[in-house]
Amino acid sequence: MNKKQTCIVRGDIGFTALVCVASMATLAGGARLFWGKDAAGFFKGWVRNPLQIGAPAPCSVFVAKEITKHVQRCVAERDLTDMTPLRVLEVGGGSGIFSGKLEDILQEVELPYTLDIIEIDAGLANTLQKRFVTNEHIKVHCLDAADWNPDYKYDFIVSSVPFTNLDTVTVERILTNYRSIVKPGGFISYVELMWFAPLKEMVLRGESKEKFVDKLNTIKHFREQFSVEKVDVWMNVTPAHIHHLQIS
Ligand SMILES: C[S@@+](CC[C@H](N)C(=O)[O-])C[C@H]1O[C@@H](n2cnc3c(N)ncnc32)[C@H](O)[C@@H]1O
């Protein structure tokens, strides 16, 4: 190879490396815009226990916006002389995409509030604890949502617990708990990935199928008593239904 050819090859390698770095930076930037800043911890949690995590990726910023909209509306409409703390519970904190959004909303105006975040995975809970350590209104608790027993009730529950992956008894315990810890008139908003349940139902056979259908019916029965709105969010992996329930 003569000197000119060597320069061309080096130039090609340099250009390719530059394109690779630029593509990776674009992908990382895009992922951050789509999933927020703490998505890496979510994927580590996924490796530890995919069934418990229950989704192929963190929820997107679009899901976060939809699922927190009633909290946003309440804060916007709130009487600023009312000093009763607004109480919000997030269940299944995960990557913290909803937690960050809730913190932004609740800090918008100078209102008293508390935000409890429940996360069963110790690694994810630990990351959330570090992230919110300087905010005295936010407390992260590492436990099963079915066992959370606060001595006050909530105005809002925002939940991303993967009901379709949990056993029926746990689902029933969590739903009964939600019902008892939300104030009358309070909201429960939860996310359900769009195609998981029908696909799983199609694949399962025999007793496992019966149990799964029973569980879906338990969730449906709870939802239908209180449902006020169901919104589909397509910009998510996978697209998701957001259910908003109001406890009468
Ligand atoms: C689908 S992920 C979504 C988390 C978060 N919204 C996000 O997008 O990163 C569900 C989360 O619920 C947590 N989880 C599952 N079962 C739970 C339970 N019984 N109690 C509390 N958290 C639970 C999982 O560890 C996981 O972090």
Tab-separated table of N, CA, C and O in Angstrom, residues 32 34 47 66 98 103 152 205 235:
chain	number	residue	atom	x	y	z
A	32	ARG	N	-32.466	8.476	26.724
A	32	ARG	CA	-32.644	9.339	27.903
A	32	ARG	C	-33.909	10.185	27.770
A	32	ARG	O	-34.670	10.358	28.717
A	34	PHE	N	-36.510	9.374	25.992
A	34	PHE	CA	-37.676	8.489	25.973
A	34	PHE	C	-37.952	7.888	27.345
A	34	PHE	O	-39.101	7.757	27.769
A	47	VAL	N	-32.552	-8.060	34.664
A	47	VAL	CA	-31.702	-9.253	34.636
A	47	VAL	C	-31.889	-10.050	35.926
A	47	VAL	O	-31.961	-11.276	35.912
A	66	GLU	N	-49.130	10.793	31.022
A	66	GLU	CA	-50.549	10.409	31.080
A	66	GLU	C	-50.934	9.907	32.479
A	66	GLU	O	-51.963	10.301	33.030
A	98	PHE	N	-41.679	7.798	36.802
A	98	PHE	CA	-42.894	8.441	37.334
A	98	PHE	C	-42.541	9.285	38.564
A	98	PHE	O	-43.109	10.352	38.771
A	103	GLU	N	-42.366	14.368	41.327
A	103	GLU	CA	-41.633	15.376	42.097
A	103	GLU	C	-41.738	16.744	41.396
A	103	GLU	O	-42.025	17.759	42.031
A	152	TYR	N	-52.104	6.830	57.183
A	152	TYR	CA	-52.880	7.893	56.538
A	152	TYR	C	-53.339	7.376	55.173
A	152	TYR	O	-52.888	6.321	54.722
A	205	ARG	N	-52.317	-23.150	28.623
A	205	ARG	CA	-53.257	-24.265	28.475
A	205	ARG	C	-53.685	-24.785	29.848
A	205	ARG	O	-52.978	-24.579	30.828
A	235	MET	N	-46.606	5.432	22.300
A	235	MET	CA	-45.160	5.669	22.368
A	235	MET	C	-44.607	5.037	23.637
A	235	MET	O	-44.305	5.716	24.617
